[in-house]
PDB file of C-alpha atoms in Angstrom:
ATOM      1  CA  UNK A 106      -7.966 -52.470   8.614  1.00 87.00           C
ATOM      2  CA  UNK A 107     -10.367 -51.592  11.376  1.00 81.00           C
ATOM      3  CA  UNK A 108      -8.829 -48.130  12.813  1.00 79.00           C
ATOM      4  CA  UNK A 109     -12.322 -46.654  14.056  1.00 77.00           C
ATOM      5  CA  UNK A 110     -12.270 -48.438  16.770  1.00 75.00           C
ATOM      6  CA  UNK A 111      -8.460 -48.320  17.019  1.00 75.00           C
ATOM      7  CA  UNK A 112      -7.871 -47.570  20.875  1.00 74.00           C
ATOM      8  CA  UNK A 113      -3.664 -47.392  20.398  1.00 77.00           C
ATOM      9  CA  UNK A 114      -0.908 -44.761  18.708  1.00 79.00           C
ATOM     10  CA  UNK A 115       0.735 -45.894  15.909  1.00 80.00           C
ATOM     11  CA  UNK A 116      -0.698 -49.673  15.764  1.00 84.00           C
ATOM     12  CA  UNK A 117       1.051 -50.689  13.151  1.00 90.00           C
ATOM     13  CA  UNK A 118      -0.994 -53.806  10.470  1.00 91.00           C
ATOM     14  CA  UNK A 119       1.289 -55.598   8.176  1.00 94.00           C
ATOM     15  CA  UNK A 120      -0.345 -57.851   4.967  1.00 95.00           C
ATOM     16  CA  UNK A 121       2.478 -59.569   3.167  1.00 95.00           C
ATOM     17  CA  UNK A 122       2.321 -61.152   0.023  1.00 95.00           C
ATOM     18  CA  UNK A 123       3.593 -64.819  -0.345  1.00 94.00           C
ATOM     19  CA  UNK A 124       7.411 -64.977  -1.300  1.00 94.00           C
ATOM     20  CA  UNK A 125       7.691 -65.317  -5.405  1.00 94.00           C
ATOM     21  CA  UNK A 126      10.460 -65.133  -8.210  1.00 93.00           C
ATOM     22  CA  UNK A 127      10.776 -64.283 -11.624  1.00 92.00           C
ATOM     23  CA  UNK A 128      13.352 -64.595 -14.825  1.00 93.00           C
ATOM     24  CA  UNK A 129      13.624 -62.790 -17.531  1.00 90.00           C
ATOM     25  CA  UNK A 130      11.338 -59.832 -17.720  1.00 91.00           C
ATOM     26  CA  UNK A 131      11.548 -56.317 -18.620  1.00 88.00           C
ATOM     27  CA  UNK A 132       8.865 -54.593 -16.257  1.00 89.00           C
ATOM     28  CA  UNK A 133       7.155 -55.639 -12.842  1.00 94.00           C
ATOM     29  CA  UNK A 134       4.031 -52.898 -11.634  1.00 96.00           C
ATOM     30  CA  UNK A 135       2.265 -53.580  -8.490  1.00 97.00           C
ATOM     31  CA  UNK A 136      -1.410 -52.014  -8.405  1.00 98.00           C
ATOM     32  CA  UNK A 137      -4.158 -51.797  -5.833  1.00 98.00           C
ATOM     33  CA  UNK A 138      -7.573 -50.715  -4.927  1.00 98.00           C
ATOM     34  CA  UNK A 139      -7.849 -48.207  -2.060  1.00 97.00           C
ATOM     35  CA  UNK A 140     -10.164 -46.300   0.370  1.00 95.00           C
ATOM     36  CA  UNK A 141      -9.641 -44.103   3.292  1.00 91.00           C
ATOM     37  CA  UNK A 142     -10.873 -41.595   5.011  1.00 86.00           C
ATOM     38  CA  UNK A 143      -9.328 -38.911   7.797  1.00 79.00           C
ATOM     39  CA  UNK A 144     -11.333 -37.647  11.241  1.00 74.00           C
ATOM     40  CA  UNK A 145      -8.990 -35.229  11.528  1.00 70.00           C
ATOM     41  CA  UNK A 146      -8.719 -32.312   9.488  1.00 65.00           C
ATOM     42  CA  UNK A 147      -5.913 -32.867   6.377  1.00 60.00           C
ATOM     43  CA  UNK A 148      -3.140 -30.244   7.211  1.00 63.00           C
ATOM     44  CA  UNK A 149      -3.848 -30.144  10.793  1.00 65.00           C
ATOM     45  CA  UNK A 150      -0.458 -29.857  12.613  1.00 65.00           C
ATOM     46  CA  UNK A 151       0.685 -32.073  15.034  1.00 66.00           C
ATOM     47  CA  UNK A 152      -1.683 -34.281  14.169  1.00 70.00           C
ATOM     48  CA  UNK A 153      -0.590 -38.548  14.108  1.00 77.00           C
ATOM     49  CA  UNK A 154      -2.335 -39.421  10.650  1.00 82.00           C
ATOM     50  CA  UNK A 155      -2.979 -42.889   9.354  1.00 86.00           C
ATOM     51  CA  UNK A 156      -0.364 -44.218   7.073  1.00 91.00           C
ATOM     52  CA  UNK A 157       0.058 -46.826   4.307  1.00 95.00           C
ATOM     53  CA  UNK A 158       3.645 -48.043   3.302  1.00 97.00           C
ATOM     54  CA  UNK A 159       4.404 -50.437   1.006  1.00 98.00           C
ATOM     55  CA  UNK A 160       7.180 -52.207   1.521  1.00 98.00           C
ATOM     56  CA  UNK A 161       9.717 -54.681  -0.693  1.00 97.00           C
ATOM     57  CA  UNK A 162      11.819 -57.579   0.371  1.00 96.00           C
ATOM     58  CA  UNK A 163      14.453 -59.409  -2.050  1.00 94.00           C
ATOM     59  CA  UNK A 164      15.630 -61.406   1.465  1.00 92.00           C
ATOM     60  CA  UNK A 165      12.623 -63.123   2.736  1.00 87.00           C
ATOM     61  CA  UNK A 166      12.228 -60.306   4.484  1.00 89.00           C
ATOM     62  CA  UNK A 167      15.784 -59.931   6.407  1.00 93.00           C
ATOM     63  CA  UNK A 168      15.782 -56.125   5.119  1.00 95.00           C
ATOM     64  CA  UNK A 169      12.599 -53.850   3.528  1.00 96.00           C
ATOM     65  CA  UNK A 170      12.989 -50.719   1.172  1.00 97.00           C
ATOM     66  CA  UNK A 171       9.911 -48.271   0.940  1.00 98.00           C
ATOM     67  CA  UNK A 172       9.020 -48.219  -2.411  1.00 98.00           C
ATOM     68  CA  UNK A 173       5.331 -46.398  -1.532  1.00 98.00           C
ATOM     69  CA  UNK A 174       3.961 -44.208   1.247  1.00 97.00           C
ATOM     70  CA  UNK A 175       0.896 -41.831   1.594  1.00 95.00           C
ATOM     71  CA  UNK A 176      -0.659 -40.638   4.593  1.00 89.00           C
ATOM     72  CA  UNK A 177      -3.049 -37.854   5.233  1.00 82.00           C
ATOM     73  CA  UNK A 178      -4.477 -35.744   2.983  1.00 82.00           C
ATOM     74  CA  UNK A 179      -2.584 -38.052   0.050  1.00 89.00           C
ATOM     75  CA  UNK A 180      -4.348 -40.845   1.464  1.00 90.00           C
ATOM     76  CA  UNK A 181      -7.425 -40.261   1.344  1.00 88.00           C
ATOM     77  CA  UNK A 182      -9.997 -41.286  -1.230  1.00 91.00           C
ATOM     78  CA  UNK A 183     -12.937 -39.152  -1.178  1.00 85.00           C
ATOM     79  CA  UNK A 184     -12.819 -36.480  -3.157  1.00 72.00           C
ATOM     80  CA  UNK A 185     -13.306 -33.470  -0.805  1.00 67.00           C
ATOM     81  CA  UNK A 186     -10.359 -33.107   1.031  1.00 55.00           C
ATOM     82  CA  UNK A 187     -12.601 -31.604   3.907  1.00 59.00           C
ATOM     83  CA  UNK A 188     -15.185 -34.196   3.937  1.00 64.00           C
ATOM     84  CA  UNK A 189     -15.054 -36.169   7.549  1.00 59.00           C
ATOM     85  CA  UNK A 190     -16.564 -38.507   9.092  1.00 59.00           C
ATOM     86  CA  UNK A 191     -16.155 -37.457  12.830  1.00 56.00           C
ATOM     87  CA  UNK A 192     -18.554 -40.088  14.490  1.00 64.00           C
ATOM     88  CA  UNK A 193     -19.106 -43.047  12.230  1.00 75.00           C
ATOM     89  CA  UNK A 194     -17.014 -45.801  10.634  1.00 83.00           C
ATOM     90  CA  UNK A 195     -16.192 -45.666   7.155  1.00 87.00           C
ATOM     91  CA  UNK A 196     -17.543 -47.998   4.658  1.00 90.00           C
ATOM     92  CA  UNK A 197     -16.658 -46.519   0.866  1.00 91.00           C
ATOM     93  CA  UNK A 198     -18.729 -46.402  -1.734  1.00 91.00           C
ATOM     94  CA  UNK A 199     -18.156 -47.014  -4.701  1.00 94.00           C
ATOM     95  CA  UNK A 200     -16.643 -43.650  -6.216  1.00 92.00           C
ATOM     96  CA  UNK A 201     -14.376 -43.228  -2.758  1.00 93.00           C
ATOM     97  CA  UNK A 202     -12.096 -45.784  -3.928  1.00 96.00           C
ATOM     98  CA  UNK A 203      -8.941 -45.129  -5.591  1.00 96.00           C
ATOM     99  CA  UNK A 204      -6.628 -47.366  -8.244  1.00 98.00           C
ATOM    100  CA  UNK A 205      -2.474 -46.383  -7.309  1.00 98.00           C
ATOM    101  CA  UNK A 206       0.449 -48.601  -8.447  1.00 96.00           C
ATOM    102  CA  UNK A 207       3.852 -48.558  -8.162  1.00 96.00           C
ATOM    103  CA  UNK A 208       7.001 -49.399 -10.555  1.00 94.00           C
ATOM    104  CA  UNK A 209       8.668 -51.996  -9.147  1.00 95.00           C
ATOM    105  CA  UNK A 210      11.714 -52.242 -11.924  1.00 91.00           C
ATOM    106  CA  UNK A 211      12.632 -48.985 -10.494  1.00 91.00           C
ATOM    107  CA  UNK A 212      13.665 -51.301  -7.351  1.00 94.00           C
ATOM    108  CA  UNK A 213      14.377 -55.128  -8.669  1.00 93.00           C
ATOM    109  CA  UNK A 214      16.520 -56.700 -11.496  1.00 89.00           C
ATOM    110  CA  UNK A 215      14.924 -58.686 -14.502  1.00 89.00           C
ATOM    111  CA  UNK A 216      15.699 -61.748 -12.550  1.00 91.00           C
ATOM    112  CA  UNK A 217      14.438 -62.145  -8.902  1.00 92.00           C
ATOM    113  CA  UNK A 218      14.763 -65.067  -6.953  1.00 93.00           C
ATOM    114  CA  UNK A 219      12.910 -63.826  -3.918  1.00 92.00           C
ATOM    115  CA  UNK A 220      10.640 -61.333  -3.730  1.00 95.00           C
ATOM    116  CA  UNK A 221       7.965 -59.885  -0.779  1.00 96.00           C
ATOM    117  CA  UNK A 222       5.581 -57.256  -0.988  1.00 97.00           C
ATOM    118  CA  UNK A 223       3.964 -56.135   2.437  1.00 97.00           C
ATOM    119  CA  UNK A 224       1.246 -53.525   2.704  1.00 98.00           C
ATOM    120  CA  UNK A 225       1.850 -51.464   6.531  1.00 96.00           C
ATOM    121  CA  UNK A 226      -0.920 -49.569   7.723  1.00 94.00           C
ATOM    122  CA  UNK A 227       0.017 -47.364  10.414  1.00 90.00           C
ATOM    123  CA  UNK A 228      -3.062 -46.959  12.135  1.00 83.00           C
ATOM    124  CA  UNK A 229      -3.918 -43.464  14.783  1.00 79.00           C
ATOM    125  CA  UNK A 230      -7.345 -43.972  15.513  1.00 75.00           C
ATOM    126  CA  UNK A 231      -8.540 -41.884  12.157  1.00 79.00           C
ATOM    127  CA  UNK A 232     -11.127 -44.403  10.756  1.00 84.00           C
ATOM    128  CA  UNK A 233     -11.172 -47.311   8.230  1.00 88.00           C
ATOM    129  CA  UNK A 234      -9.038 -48.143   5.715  1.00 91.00           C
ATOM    130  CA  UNK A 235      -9.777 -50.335   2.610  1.00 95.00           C
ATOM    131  CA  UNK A 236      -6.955 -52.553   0.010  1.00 97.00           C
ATOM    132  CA  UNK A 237      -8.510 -54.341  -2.718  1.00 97.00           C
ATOM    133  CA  UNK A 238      -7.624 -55.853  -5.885  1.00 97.00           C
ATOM    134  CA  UNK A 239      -3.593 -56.290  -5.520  1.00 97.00           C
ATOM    135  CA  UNK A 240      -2.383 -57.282  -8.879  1.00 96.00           C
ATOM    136  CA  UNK A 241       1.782 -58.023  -9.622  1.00 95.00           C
ATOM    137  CA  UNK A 242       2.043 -57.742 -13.294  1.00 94.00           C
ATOM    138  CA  UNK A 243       4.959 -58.337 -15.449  1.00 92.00           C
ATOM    139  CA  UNK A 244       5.585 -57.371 -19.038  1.00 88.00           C
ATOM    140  CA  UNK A 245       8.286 -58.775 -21.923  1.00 87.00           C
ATOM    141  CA  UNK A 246       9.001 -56.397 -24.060  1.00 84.00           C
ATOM    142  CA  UNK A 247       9.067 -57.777 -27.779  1.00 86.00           C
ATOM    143  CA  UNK A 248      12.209 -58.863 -28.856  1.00 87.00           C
ATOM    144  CA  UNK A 249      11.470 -56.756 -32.395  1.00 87.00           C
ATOM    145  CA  UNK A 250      11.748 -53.807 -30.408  1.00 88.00           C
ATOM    146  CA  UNK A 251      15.120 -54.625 -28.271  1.00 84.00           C
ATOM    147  CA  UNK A 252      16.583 -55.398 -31.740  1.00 89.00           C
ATOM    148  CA  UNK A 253      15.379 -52.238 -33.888  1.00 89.00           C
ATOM    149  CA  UNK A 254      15.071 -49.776 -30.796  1.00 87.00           C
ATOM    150  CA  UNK A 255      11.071 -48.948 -32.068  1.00 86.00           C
ATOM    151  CA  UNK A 256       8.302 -50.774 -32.996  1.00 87.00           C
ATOM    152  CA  UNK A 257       5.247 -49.565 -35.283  1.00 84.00           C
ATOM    153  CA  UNK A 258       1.829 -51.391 -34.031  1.00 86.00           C
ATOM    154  CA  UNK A 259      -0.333 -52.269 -35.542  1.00 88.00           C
ATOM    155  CA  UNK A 260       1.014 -52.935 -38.752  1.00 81.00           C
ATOM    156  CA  UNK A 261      -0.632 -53.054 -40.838  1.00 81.00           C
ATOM    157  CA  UNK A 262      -3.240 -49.991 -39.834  1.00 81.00           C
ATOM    158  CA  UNK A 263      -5.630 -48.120 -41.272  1.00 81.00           C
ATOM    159  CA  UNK A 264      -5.986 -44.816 -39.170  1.00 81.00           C
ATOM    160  CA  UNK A 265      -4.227 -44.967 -35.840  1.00 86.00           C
ATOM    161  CA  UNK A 266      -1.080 -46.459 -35.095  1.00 86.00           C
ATOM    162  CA  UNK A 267       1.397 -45.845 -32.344  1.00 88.00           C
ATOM    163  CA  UNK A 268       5.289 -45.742 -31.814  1.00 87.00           C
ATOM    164  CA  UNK A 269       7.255 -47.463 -29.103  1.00 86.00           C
ATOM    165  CA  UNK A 270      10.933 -46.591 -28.472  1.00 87.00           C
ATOM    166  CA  UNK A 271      12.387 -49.356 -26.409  1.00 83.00           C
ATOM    167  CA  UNK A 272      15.327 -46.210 -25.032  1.00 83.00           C
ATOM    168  CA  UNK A 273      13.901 -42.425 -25.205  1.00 83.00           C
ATOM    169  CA  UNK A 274      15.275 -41.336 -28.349  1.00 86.00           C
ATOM    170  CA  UNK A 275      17.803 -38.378 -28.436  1.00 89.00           C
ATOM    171  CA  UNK A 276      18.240 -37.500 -32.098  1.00 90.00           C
ATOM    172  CA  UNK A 277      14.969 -38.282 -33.311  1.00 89.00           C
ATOM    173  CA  UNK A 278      13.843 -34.987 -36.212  1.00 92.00           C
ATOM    174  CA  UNK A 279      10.592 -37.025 -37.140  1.00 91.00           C
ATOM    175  CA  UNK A 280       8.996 -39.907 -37.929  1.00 89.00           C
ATOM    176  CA  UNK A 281       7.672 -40.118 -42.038  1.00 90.00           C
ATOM    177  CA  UNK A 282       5.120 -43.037 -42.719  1.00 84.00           C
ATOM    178  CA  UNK A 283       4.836 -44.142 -46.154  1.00 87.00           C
ATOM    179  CA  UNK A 284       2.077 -47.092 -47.989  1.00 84.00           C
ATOM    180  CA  UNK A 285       2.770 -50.013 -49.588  1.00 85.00           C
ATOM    181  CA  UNK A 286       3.546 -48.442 -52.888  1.00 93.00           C
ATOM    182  CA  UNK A 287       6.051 -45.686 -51.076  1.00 93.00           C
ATOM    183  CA  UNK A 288       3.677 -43.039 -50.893  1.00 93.00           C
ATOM    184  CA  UNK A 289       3.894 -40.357 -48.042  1.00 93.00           C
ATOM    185  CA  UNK A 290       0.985 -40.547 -46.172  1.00 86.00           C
ATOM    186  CA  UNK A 291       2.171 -39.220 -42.372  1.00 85.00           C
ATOM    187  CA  UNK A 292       4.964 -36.914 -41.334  1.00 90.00           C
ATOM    188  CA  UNK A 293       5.334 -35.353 -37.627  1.00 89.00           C
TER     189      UNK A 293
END
């Protein structure tokens, strides 16, 4: 989004994802590469900064919740929070960008029949700002662990291994771990 040379308040840029739908899944994460930069000072008052919502649909776009918003200081990608470039437009390098995603189960159902996502950049003439890489990812949890309520991987191991609960468990006390011939070989 070109905001350097910006000449309006509050322009407002909308990229929208095509509709899509779903069935049957247990997670849905949105993620995305970013990079921005302020002219003005982060925590200046009064100030109209540059502002990225994200933005959900389940109507073909009839009605929008907020599901993501940073502006300012938040915004920003470079890692001095001071760091401005006053005169010149802002092209990032490579350690000025930033990875964020968002939970999107928090918002939609494990069945969608009509989904939107739509990046808003409210521009105010601060400089440049960058979206990259937007990835929708879902995930299925396995149905071992909806059945047991936790899941051991891998099995077999060696040296490692990890836990999943599929709920947060309330009375767990802790976990033993025995070998194949019912020796105790891990207790926490």
């Amino acid at each position: 989004f070109n905001d350097f040379a910006n000449t309006s308040v509050d322009r407002i840029d909308d990229l929208a994802t095509p509709n899509f739908s779903y069935a049957g899944i247990d997670s849905i994460f949105l993620s995305f590469n970013l990079a921005h930069i302020t002219r003005t000072l982060p925590g200046t008052t009064g100030a109209r900064l540059d502002t990225l919502t994200v933005l959900l649909s389940r109507d073909c776009g009839n009605t929008f919740t907020t599901v993501y918003k940073k502006y300012g200081e938040e915004l920003q990608t470079v890692n001095d929070p001071n760091f401005q470039i006053s005169m010149n437009s802002f092209v990032p390098l490579a350690s000025q960008w930033r990875r964020d995603s968002v939970n999107l189960g928090r918002f939609l159902g494990a069945t969608e029949p009509l989904v939107q996502v739509v990046f808003r950049f409210s521009g105010n003439m601060e400089n440049n700002f960058y979206l990259d890489d937007v990835n929708i990812r879902t995930q299925v949890v396995p149905a071992r662990l909806k059945n047991d309520g936790y899941l051991i991987l891998p099995n077999p191991f060696r040296t490692t291994f990890g836990v999943w609960h599929y709920q947060v468990p309330t009375t767990l006390r802790y976990i033993n771990v025995y070998n194949s011939v019912g020796q105790l070989v891990y207790s926490k």
